[in-house]
């Protein structure tokens, strides 16, 4: 029986995770569920899964959730705040932690799970972008394990050799190929990109996801973050990482071997597949995802990404190559820019401008402890906020 903490249970990945968990009551027990503000949704999840703890953002939300649970005779204990996230991610009886909080806010709890030697089901790619070196070191030091939930990295994980050692050459691997849908604006007129609205940007053609990652997919910053994620997860040098646009999102990523073989993982675009793969390992378990219907797959197409259309992807490549704290700066600036865009304060095309501005104005030293990284993250957020303010109107 696996005992799970689901960080970010009320989000898109959290809900998909609980859907898979509910299909296997004899395999999984829920220790804790966390959510930030969607208290009614979290209450319903507590009633269904009876976790020992539920964690919310603040005292006010905690009081509301406690009242809802008591009305329904649910014994789940309610906690709040950052330390509570860390506590439920590292509690002794927990065997696995789904890290599905969005943004750098998910970093301290994911890191705590690593320090506690847990198996971490990692959806929160920002953890590896902000603190890749530190996170990977922490995993190794504490005998913890990371299993990739992000569909591309999960696909790569599935098609790499079972005994993959972290050395591409030793396994005859030429490169790792990340596929990208290209998002909703792959073919839009470049002259109209500045007028794109938040409603248009969050409508992804294939995937149903949270708002932040949906905007990241539209700018292709998501693929940029995923390049950095793949670099750390698979010990892959930047020059061995390829990105190919594949608008149908059926091939979730590939590994190119030196003999000319390319191994791919295919499936319908539904996050329950990678979630079930990781939760079930080493066995395959039912995920509820429909079988892939090849008769409807007449058209699988591919093209190269265009940096003029997707400047955020170029910025992410640059940050990956620069190394050190550049990916942390990239991520913090992007989180603010996306929030400002979603709030209607800046234009879609300003997102890349904010990120570029912050990258240009930071000393990109190498940081390897959580306090320094979080201080830099905070500092860049302020800078991104100020620069966004100067773009308004
Ligand atoms: P979402 O916005 O749907 O959910 C985010 C969750 O995090 C919610 O439960 C929310 O309550 C919680 N949260 C938000 N801010 C918080 C904070 N400051 N402190 C604590 N909790 C907070 O996001 P999502 O789409 O489920 O994505 C979650 C993570 O998974 C992201 O890092 C994303 O990049 C990654 N991911 C998502 C998908 C997908 O299909 N949705 C695919 C691959 C990777
Ligand atoms: Mg992905």
GROMACS .gro file of C-alpha atoms and ligand atoms in nm:
model
  438
    1UNK     CA    1   0.000   0.000   0.000
    2UNK     CA    2   0.146   0.339  -0.101
    3UNK     CA    3   0.074   0.626   0.134
    4UNK     CA    4   0.048   0.949  -0.062
    5UNK     CA    5   0.058   1.323  -0.009
    6UNK     CA    6  -0.087   1.517  -0.301
    7UNK     CA    7   0.050   1.872  -0.309
    8UNK     CA    8  -0.179   2.083  -0.529
    9UNK     CA    9  -0.469   1.837  -0.510
   10UNK     CA   10  -0.725   2.089  -0.632
   11UNK     CA   11  -0.538   2.166  -0.955
   12UNK     CA   12  -0.550   1.997  -1.291
   13UNK     CA   13  -0.276   1.743  -1.209
   14UNK     CA   14  -0.410   1.692  -0.856
   15UNK     CA   15  -0.757   1.607  -0.985
   16UNK     CA   16  -0.616   1.367  -1.247
   17UNK     CA   17  -0.404   1.202  -0.977
   18UNK     CA   18  -0.704   1.147  -0.751
   19UNK     CA   19  -0.896   1.005  -1.046
   20UNK     CA   20  -0.625   0.740  -1.091
   21UNK     CA   21  -0.600   0.679  -0.714
   22UNK     CA   22  -0.976   0.624  -0.690
   23UNK     CA   23  -0.950   0.343  -0.947
   24UNK     CA   24  -0.712   0.149  -0.719
   25UNK     CA   25  -0.838   0.160  -0.360
   26UNK     CA   26  -0.623  -0.137  -0.261
   27UNK     CA   27  -0.299   0.023  -0.377
   28UNK     CA   28  -0.314   0.376  -0.241
   29UNK     CA   29  -0.408   0.557   0.078
   30UNK     CA   30  -0.412   0.936   0.100
   31UNK     CA   31  -0.220   1.089   0.391
   32UNK     CA   32  -0.263   1.456   0.297
   33UNK     CA   33  -0.426   1.674   0.034
   34UNK     CA   34  -0.328   2.036  -0.018
   35UNK     CA   35  -0.499   2.321  -0.199
   36UNK     CA   36  -0.458   2.694  -0.186
   37UNK     CA   37  -0.793   2.871  -0.220
   38UNK     CA   38  -1.050   2.631  -0.370
   39UNK     CA   39  -1.190   2.526  -0.035
   40UNK     CA   40  -1.517   2.370  -0.152
   41UNK     CA   41  -1.331   2.149  -0.396
   42UNK     CA   42  -1.076   2.046  -0.131
   43UNK     CA   43  -1.360   1.969   0.113
   44UNK     CA   44  -1.524   1.739  -0.142
   45UNK     CA   45  -1.190   1.563  -0.198
   46UNK     CA   46  -1.147   1.516   0.178
   47UNK     CA   47  -1.492   1.363   0.206
   48UNK     CA   48  -1.411   1.120  -0.074
   49UNK     CA   49  -1.055   1.023   0.029
   50UNK     CA   50  -1.052   1.078   0.409
   51UNK     CA   51  -0.693   1.203   0.433
   52UNK     CA   52  -0.538   1.247   0.774
   53UNK     CA   53  -0.449   1.612   0.691
   54UNK     CA   54  -0.561   1.886   0.456
   55UNK     CA   55  -0.344   2.195   0.405
   56UNK     CA   56  -0.460   2.536   0.283
   57UNK     CA   57  -0.299   2.880   0.234
   58UNK     CA   58  -0.406   3.070   0.546
   59UNK     CA   59  -0.603   3.074   0.872
   60UNK     CA   60  -0.917   3.208   0.709
   61UNK     CA   61  -0.929   2.925   0.453
   62UNK     CA   62  -0.847   2.677   0.728
   63UNK     CA   63  -1.145   2.794   0.937
   64UNK     CA   64  -1.376   2.764   0.637
   65UNK     CA   65  -1.252   2.415   0.550
   66UNK     CA   66  -1.272   2.298   0.913
   67UNK     CA   67  -1.633   2.410   0.930
   68UNK     CA   68  -1.724   2.234   0.605
   69UNK     CA   69  -1.556   1.912   0.720
   70UNK     CA   70  -1.716   1.917   1.065
   71UNK     CA   71  -2.061   1.966   0.912
   72UNK     CA   72  -1.999   1.647   0.719
   73UNK     CA   73  -1.844   1.452   1.009
   74UNK     CA   74  -1.509   1.425   0.835
   75UNK     CA   75  -1.214   1.370   1.073
   76UNK     CA   76  -0.947   1.523   0.849
   77UNK     CA   77  -0.732   1.768   1.043
   78UNK     CA   78  -0.682   2.108   0.877
   79UNK     CA   79  -0.343   2.284   0.870
   80UNK     CA   80  -0.224   2.594   0.689
   81UNK     CA   81   0.085   2.772   0.563
   82UNK     CA   82   0.417   2.684   0.407
   83UNK     CA   83   0.555   2.484   0.701
   84UNK     CA   84   0.248   2.260   0.693
   85UNK     CA   85   0.316   2.183   0.325
   86UNK     CA   86   0.670   2.084   0.421
   87UNK     CA   87   0.544   1.872   0.712
   88UNK     CA   88   0.295   1.670   0.507
   89UNK     CA   89   0.553   1.623   0.228
   90UNK     CA   90   0.807   1.476   0.468
   91UNK     CA   91   0.598   1.291   0.730
   92UNK     CA   92   0.734   0.947   0.822
   93UNK     CA   93   0.443   0.736   0.705
   94UNK     CA   94   0.430   0.895   0.359
   95UNK     CA   95   0.591   0.686   0.085
   96UNK     CA   96   0.518   0.903  -0.217
   97UNK     CA   97   0.458   1.273  -0.281
   98UNK     CA   98   0.283   1.413  -0.586
   99UNK     CA   99   0.444   1.755  -0.635
  100UNK     CA  100   0.173   1.937  -0.831
  101UNK     CA  101   0.174   2.289  -0.692
  102UNK     CA  102   0.219   2.544  -0.970
  103UNK     CA  103   0.527   2.767  -0.985
  104UNK     CA  104   0.826   2.821  -0.757
  105UNK     CA  105   0.579   2.806  -0.465
  106UNK     CA  106   0.614   2.429  -0.501
  107UNK     CA  107   0.987   2.428  -0.442
  108UNK     CA  108   1.021   2.414  -0.060
  109UNK     CA  109   0.778   2.123  -0.023
  110UNK     CA  110   0.932   1.926  -0.312
  111UNK     CA  111   1.275   1.980  -0.164
  112UNK     CA  112   1.151   1.870   0.178
  113UNK     CA  113   1.018   1.548   0.024
  114UNK     CA  114   1.361   1.490  -0.132
  115UNK     CA  115   1.534   1.549   0.201
  116UNK     CA  116   1.299   1.299   0.363
  117UNK     CA  117   1.395   1.033   0.107
  118UNK     CA  118   1.050   1.004  -0.050
  119UNK     CA  119   0.953   0.897  -0.398
  120UNK     CA  120   0.859   1.223  -0.566
  121UNK     CA  121   0.613   1.223  -0.854
  122UNK     CA  122   0.730   1.548  -1.006
  123UNK     CA  123   0.480   1.756  -1.202
  124UNK     CA  124   0.615   2.087  -1.068
  125UNK     CA  125   0.881   2.149  -1.334
  126UNK     CA  126   0.962   2.487  -1.178
  127UNK     CA  127   1.144   2.300  -0.896
  128UNK     CA  128   1.404   2.173  -1.143
  129UNK     CA  129   1.419   2.502  -1.332
  130UNK     CA  130   1.484   2.708  -1.020
  131UNK     CA  131   1.697   2.465  -0.824
  132UNK     CA  132   1.797   2.179  -1.057
  133UNK     CA  133   2.144   2.128  -0.920
  134UNK     CA  134   2.037   2.149  -0.556
  135UNK     CA  135   1.733   1.927  -0.606
  136UNK     CA  136   1.927   1.653  -0.786
  137UNK     CA  137   2.201   1.662  -0.521
  138UNK     CA  138   1.942   1.641  -0.244
  139UNK     CA  139   1.778   1.338  -0.406
  140UNK     CA  140   2.113   1.159  -0.425
  141UNK     CA  141   2.217   1.249  -0.070
  142UNK     CA  142   1.893   1.127   0.084
  143UNK     CA  143   1.829   0.827  -0.135
  144UNK     CA  144   1.510   0.982  -0.267
  145UNK     CA  145   1.370   0.910  -0.613
  146UNK     CA  146   1.211   1.136  -0.872
  147UNK     CA  147   0.963   1.001  -1.125
  148UNK     CA  148   0.867   1.245  -1.402
  149UNK     CA  149   0.499   1.326  -1.444
  150UNK     CA  150   0.541   1.591  -1.714
  151UNK     CA  151   0.422   1.403  -2.023
  152UNK     CA  152   0.738   1.462  -2.230
  153UNK     CA  153   0.975   1.357  -1.954
  154UNK     CA  154   0.755   1.065  -1.868
  155UNK     CA  155   0.766   0.956  -2.233
  156UNK     CA  156   1.145   0.985  -2.237
  157UNK     CA  157   1.167   0.796  -1.909
  158UNK     CA  158   0.957   0.518  -2.065
  159UNK     CA  159   1.176   0.483  -2.376
  160UNK     CA  160   1.519   0.520  -2.217
  161UNK     CA  161   1.695   0.193  -2.133
  162UNK     CA  162   1.573   0.055  -1.798
  163UNK     CA  163   1.926   0.073  -1.658
  164UNK     CA  164   1.992   0.427  -1.789
  165UNK     CA  165   2.291   0.555  -1.596
  166UNK     CA  166   2.278   0.923  -1.684
  167UNK     CA  167   2.540   0.892  -1.956
  168UNK     CA  168   2.398   0.920  -2.310
  169UNK     CA  169   2.713   0.774  -2.474
  170UNK     CA  170   2.717   0.465  -2.259
  171UNK     CA  171   2.373   0.370  -2.392
  172UNK     CA  172   2.424   0.467  -2.756
  173UNK     CA  173   2.191   0.765  -2.730
  174UNK     CA  174   2.236   1.041  -2.985
  175UNK     CA  175   1.985   1.290  -2.846
  176UNK     CA  176   1.659   1.345  -2.660
  177UNK     CA  177   1.371   1.492  -2.858
  178UNK     CA  178   1.100   1.688  -2.680
  179UNK     CA  179   0.780   1.725  -2.877
  180UNK     CA  180   0.572   2.042  -2.845
  181UNK     CA  181   0.222   2.113  -2.968
  182UNK     CA  182   0.307   2.472  -3.060
  183UNK     CA  183  -0.003   2.584  -2.867
  184UNK     CA  184  -0.299   2.783  -2.998
  185UNK     CA  185  -0.097   3.042  -3.195
  186UNK     CA  186   0.124   2.818  -3.407
  187UNK     CA  187  -0.025   2.957  -3.727
  188UNK     CA  188  -0.155   3.297  -3.612
  189UNK     CA  189  -0.053   3.609  -3.800
  190UNK     CA  190   0.261   3.741  -3.627
  191UNK     CA  191   0.126   4.096  -3.659
  192UNK     CA  192  -0.171   4.010  -3.437
  193UNK     CA  193   0.018   3.843  -3.152
  194UNK     CA  194   0.011   4.157  -2.937
  195UNK     CA  195  -0.371   4.153  -2.936
  196UNK     CA  196  -0.405   3.798  -2.803
  197UNK     CA  197  -0.637   3.790  -2.499
  198UNK     CA  198  -0.596   3.575  -2.185
  199UNK     CA  199  -0.911   3.379  -2.284
  200UNK     CA  200  -0.753   3.289  -2.619
  201UNK     CA  201  -0.417   3.205  -2.461
  202UNK     CA  202  -0.552   2.959  -2.204
  203UNK     CA  203  -0.746   2.759  -2.467
  204UNK     CA  204  -0.497   2.489  -2.549
  205UNK     CA  205  -0.586   2.287  -2.861
  206UNK     CA  206  -0.510   1.942  -2.707
  207UNK     CA  207  -0.455   1.955  -2.332
  208UNK     CA  208  -0.674   2.071  -2.044
  209UNK     CA  209  -0.441   2.231  -1.787
  210UNK     CA  210  -0.408   2.507  -1.528
  211UNK     CA  211  -0.395   2.866  -1.654
  212UNK     CA  212  -0.026   2.934  -1.594
  213UNK     CA  213   0.102   2.631  -1.787
  214UNK     CA  214  -0.155   2.698  -2.061
  215UNK     CA  215  -0.010   3.047  -2.117
  216UNK     CA  216   0.340   2.897  -2.100
  217UNK     CA  217   0.237   2.654  -2.375
  218UNK     CA  218   0.108   2.942  -2.587
  219UNK     CA  219   0.442   3.130  -2.558
  220UNK     CA  220   0.637   2.801  -2.569
  221UNK     CA  221   0.807   2.904  -2.246
  222UNK     CA  222   0.668   2.572  -2.127
  223UNK     CA  223   0.895   2.388  -2.372
  224UNK     CA  224   1.183   2.606  -2.258
  225UNK     CA  225   1.120   2.513  -1.894
  226UNK     CA  226   1.097   2.151  -2.005
  227UNK     CA  227   1.438   2.168  -2.178
  228UNK     CA  228   1.587   2.272  -1.844
  229UNK     CA  229   1.385   2.002  -1.667
  230UNK     CA  230   1.514   1.736  -1.912
  231UNK     CA  231   1.871   1.860  -1.873
  232UNK     CA  232   1.860   1.786  -1.500
  233UNK     CA  233   1.644   1.474  -1.500
  234UNK     CA  234   1.839   1.290  -1.767
  235UNK     CA  235   2.182   1.451  -1.720
  236UNK     CA  236   2.155   1.560  -2.081
  237UNK     CA  237   2.382   1.838  -2.212
  238UNK     CA  238   2.194   2.125  -2.382
  239UNK     CA  239   2.333   2.043  -2.728
  240UNK     CA  240   2.182   1.694  -2.707
  241UNK     CA  241   1.829   1.825  -2.651
  242UNK     CA  242   1.606   1.879  -2.954
  243UNK     CA  243   1.260   2.036  -2.977
  244UNK     CA  244   1.022   1.941  -3.255
  245UNK     CA  245   0.673   2.080  -3.301
  246UNK     CA  246   0.410   1.810  -3.336
  247UNK     CA  247   0.068   1.978  -3.324
  248UNK     CA  248  -0.139   1.662  -3.260
  249UNK     CA  249   0.026   1.584  -2.921
  250UNK     CA  250   0.012   1.208  -2.979
  251UNK     CA  251   0.386   1.142  -2.967
  252UNK     CA  252   0.482   1.269  -2.624
  253UNK     CA  253   0.861   1.266  -2.681
  254UNK     CA  254   1.137   1.050  -2.826
  255UNK     CA  255   1.490   0.923  -2.781
  256UNK     CA  256   1.722   0.909  -3.083
  257UNK     CA  257   1.980   0.627  -3.077
  258UNK     CA  258   2.309   0.625  -3.270
  259UNK     CA  259   2.200   0.332  -3.490
  260UNK     CA  260   1.922   0.540  -3.648
  261UNK     CA  261   1.642   0.410  -3.426
  262UNK     CA  262   1.406   0.660  -3.270
  263UNK     CA  263   1.191   0.531  -2.985
  264UNK     CA  264   0.872   0.720  -2.906
  265UNK     CA  265   0.590   0.695  -2.653
  266UNK     CA  266   0.241   0.758  -2.791
  267UNK     CA  267  -0.095   0.808  -2.628
  268UNK     CA  268  -0.397   1.032  -2.608
  269UNK     CA  269  -0.315   1.368  -2.450
  270UNK     CA  270  -0.438   1.287  -2.099
  271UNK     CA  271  -0.214   1.331  -1.793
  272UNK     CA  272  -0.365   1.022  -1.627
  273UNK     CA  273  -0.133   0.808  -1.844
  274UNK     CA  274   0.198   0.946  -1.708
  275UNK     CA  275   0.046   0.967  -1.359
  276UNK     CA  276  -0.063   0.602  -1.365
  277UNK     CA  277   0.274   0.499  -1.507
  278UNK     CA  278   0.460   0.658  -1.216
  279UNK     CA  279   0.214   0.559  -0.944
  280UNK     CA  280   0.204   0.198  -1.061
  281UNK     CA  281   0.575   0.143  -1.124
  282UNK     CA  282   0.705  -0.124  -1.172
  283UNK     CA  283   0.360  -0.245  -1.278
  284UNK     CA  284   0.128  -0.097  -1.539
  285UNK     CA  285  -0.210   0.000  -1.397
  286UNK     CA  286  -0.541   0.121  -1.543
  287UNK     CA  287  -0.560   0.497  -1.585
  288UNK     CA  288  -0.906   0.548  -1.731
  289UNK     CA  289  -0.755   0.690  -2.051
  290UNK     CA  290  -0.921   0.586  -2.378
  291UNK     CA  291  -0.725   0.360  -2.611
  292UNK     CA  292  -0.544   0.541  -2.891
  293UNK     CA  293  -0.747   0.500  -3.210
  294UNK     CA  294  -0.501   0.473  -3.501
  295UNK     CA  295  -0.777   0.496  -3.759
  296UNK     CA  296  -0.823   0.857  -3.647
  297UNK     CA  297  -0.452   0.938  -3.664
  298UNK     CA  298  -0.414   0.994  -4.036
  299UNK     CA  299  -0.221   1.314  -3.981
  300UNK     CA  300   0.088   1.323  -3.760
  301UNK     CA  301   0.292   1.625  -3.860
  302UNK     CA  302   0.618   1.785  -3.747
  303UNK     CA  303   0.800   2.114  -3.793
  304UNK     CA  304   1.077   2.319  -3.639
  305UNK     CA  305   1.004   2.588  -3.379
  306UNK     CA  306   1.038   2.946  -3.496
  307UNK     CA  307   1.212   3.179  -3.247
  308UNK     CA  308   1.053   3.490  -3.402
  309UNK     CA  309   0.711   3.353  -3.309
  310UNK     CA  310   0.828   3.203  -2.981
  311UNK     CA  311   1.095   3.433  -2.831
  312UNK     CA  312   1.039   3.278  -2.487
  313UNK     CA  313   1.175   2.948  -2.616
  314UNK     CA  314   1.493   3.124  -2.726
  315UNK     CA  315   1.524   3.295  -2.387
  316UNK     CA  316   1.496   2.959  -2.214
  317UNK     CA  317   1.763   2.806  -2.439
  318UNK     CA  318   1.987   3.101  -2.352
  319UNK     CA  319   1.920   3.058  -1.979
  320UNK     CA  320   1.994   2.685  -2.001
  321UNK     CA  321   2.323   2.755  -2.177
  322UNK     CA  322   2.415   3.034  -1.936
  323UNK     CA  323   2.347   2.802  -1.639
  324UNK     CA  324   2.397   2.920  -1.281
  325UNK     CA  325   2.107   3.129  -1.159
  326UNK     CA  326   1.983   3.221  -1.511
  327UNK     CA  327   1.700   2.961  -1.509
  328UNK     CA  328   1.585   3.090  -1.168
  329UNK     CA  329   1.569   3.445  -1.308
  330UNK     CA  330   1.391   3.319  -1.621
  331UNK     CA  331   1.129   3.140  -1.413
  332UNK     CA  332   1.057   3.418  -1.164
  333UNK     CA  333   1.026   3.680  -1.438
  334UNK     CA  334   0.800   3.452  -1.637
  335UNK     CA  335   0.569   3.380  -1.342
  336UNK     CA  336   0.514   3.752  -1.286
  337UNK     CA  337   0.477   3.827  -1.657
  338UNK     CA  338   0.219   3.551  -1.701
  339UNK     CA  339   0.022   3.669  -1.396
  340UNK     CA  340   0.030   4.028  -1.526
  341UNK     CA  341  -0.087   3.911  -1.868
  342UNK     CA  342  -0.369   3.703  -1.717
  343UNK     CA  343  -0.474   4.007  -1.513
  344UNK     CA  344  -0.499   4.210  -1.834
  345UNK     CA  345  -0.215   4.444  -1.737
  346UNK     CA  346   0.037   4.365  -2.012
  347UNK     CA  347   0.014   4.227  -2.365
  348UNK     CA  348   0.089   3.869  -2.470
  349UNK     CA  349   0.404   3.983  -2.651
  350UNK     CA  350   0.522   4.169  -2.338
  351UNK     CA  351   0.577   3.839  -2.156
  352UNK     CA  352   0.902   3.779  -2.347
  353UNK     CA  353   1.003   4.145  -2.298
  354UNK     CA  354   0.970   4.117  -1.919
  355UNK     CA  355   1.171   3.795  -1.911
  356UNK     CA  356   1.443   3.935  -2.140
  357UNK     CA  357   1.466   4.252  -1.929
  358UNK     CA  358   1.519   4.055  -1.607
  359UNK     CA  359   1.776   3.822  -1.765
  360UNK     CA  360   1.971   4.122  -1.896
  361UNK     CA  361   1.974   4.297  -1.560
  362UNK     CA  362   2.092   4.018  -1.338
  363UNK     CA  363   2.428   3.901  -1.235
  364UNK     CA  364   2.397   3.532  -1.324
  365UNK     CA  365   2.608   3.376  -1.054
  366UNK     CA  366   2.578   3.019  -0.939
  367UNK     CA  367   2.362   2.966  -0.629
  368UNK     CA  368   2.326   2.636  -0.454
  369UNK     CA  369   2.123   2.686  -0.142
  370UNK     CA  370   1.752   2.732  -0.103
  371UNK     CA  371   1.766   3.063   0.085
  372UNK     CA  372   1.980   3.232  -0.180
  373UNK     CA  373   1.762   3.096  -0.459
  374UNK     CA  374   1.442   3.212  -0.289
  375UNK     CA  375   1.595   3.555  -0.223
  376UNK     CA  376   1.688   3.586  -0.591
  377UNK     CA  377   1.341   3.466  -0.692
  378UNK     CA  378   1.184   3.738  -0.475
  379UNK     CA  379   1.415   4.006  -0.604
  380UNK     CA  380   1.347   3.917  -0.970
  381UNK     CA  381   0.971   3.914  -0.906
  382UNK     CA  382   0.990   4.272  -0.782
  383UNK     CA  383   1.195   4.376  -1.081
  384UNK     CA  384   0.956   4.201  -1.321
  385UNK     CA  385   0.661   4.367  -1.149
  386UNK     CA  386   0.818   4.713  -1.183
  387UNK     CA  387   0.910   4.658  -1.546
  388UNK     CA  388   0.559   4.525  -1.621
  389UNK     CA  389   0.420   4.841  -1.462
  390UNK     CA  390   0.625   5.049  -1.705
  391UNK     CA  391   0.468   4.861  -1.999
  392UNK     CA  392   0.105   4.915  -1.895
  393UNK     CA  393  -0.120   5.132  -2.103
  394LIG     P1  394  -0.326   2.431  -1.147
  394LIG     O1  395  -0.320   2.579  -1.150
  394LIG     O2  396  -0.442   2.363  -1.209
  394LIG     O3  397  -0.314   2.379  -0.996
  394LIG     C1  398  -0.217   2.430  -0.910
  394LIG     C2  399  -0.231   2.372  -0.770
  394LIG     O4  400  -0.135   2.438  -0.686
  394LIG     C3  401  -0.367   2.398  -0.706
  394LIG     O5  402  -0.401   2.290  -0.622
  394LIG     C4  403  -0.344   2.522  -0.621
  394LIG     O6  404  -0.432   2.530  -0.511
  394LIG     C5  405  -0.202   2.501  -0.575
  394LIG     N1  406  -0.132   2.628  -0.550
  394LIG     C6  407  -0.129   2.738  -0.628
  394LIG     N2  408  -0.051   2.833  -0.573
  394LIG     C7  409  -0.005   2.782  -0.456
  394LIG     C8  410   0.079   2.833  -0.354
  394LIG     N3  411   0.134   2.956  -0.360
  394LIG     N4  412   0.106   2.753  -0.247
  394LIG     C9  413   0.053   2.630  -0.239
  394LIG     N5  414  -0.028   2.577  -0.333
  394LIG    C10  415  -0.056   2.652  -0.440
  394LIG     O7  416  -0.189   2.380  -1.213
  394LIG     P2  417  -0.161   2.244  -1.293
  394LIG     O8  418  -0.192   2.264  -1.435
  394LIG     O9  419  -0.220   2.127  -1.220
  394LIG    O10  420  -0.002   2.237  -1.283
  394LIG    C11  421   0.064   2.201  -1.164
  394LIG    C12  422   0.211   2.179  -1.195
  394LIG    O11  423   0.223   2.068  -1.284
  394LIG    C13  424   0.278   2.296  -1.267
  394LIG    O12  425   0.410   2.307  -1.224
  394LIG    C14  426   0.275   2.256  -1.413
  394LIG    O13  427   0.381   2.312  -1.489
  394LIG    C15  428   0.292   2.105  -1.401
  394LIG     N6  429   0.235   2.030  -1.513
  394LIG    C16  430   0.102   2.037  -1.539
  394LIG    C17  431   0.048   1.966  -1.648
  394LIG    C18  432  -0.100   1.969  -1.677
  394LIG    O14  433  -0.145   1.899  -1.766
  394LIG     N7  434  -0.181   2.044  -1.605
  394LIG    C19  435   0.133   1.890  -1.728
  394LIG    C20  436   0.269   1.886  -1.699
  394LIG    C21  437   0.318   1.955  -1.590
  395LIG    MG1  438   0.485   1.888  -2.062
   0.00000   0.00000   0.00000
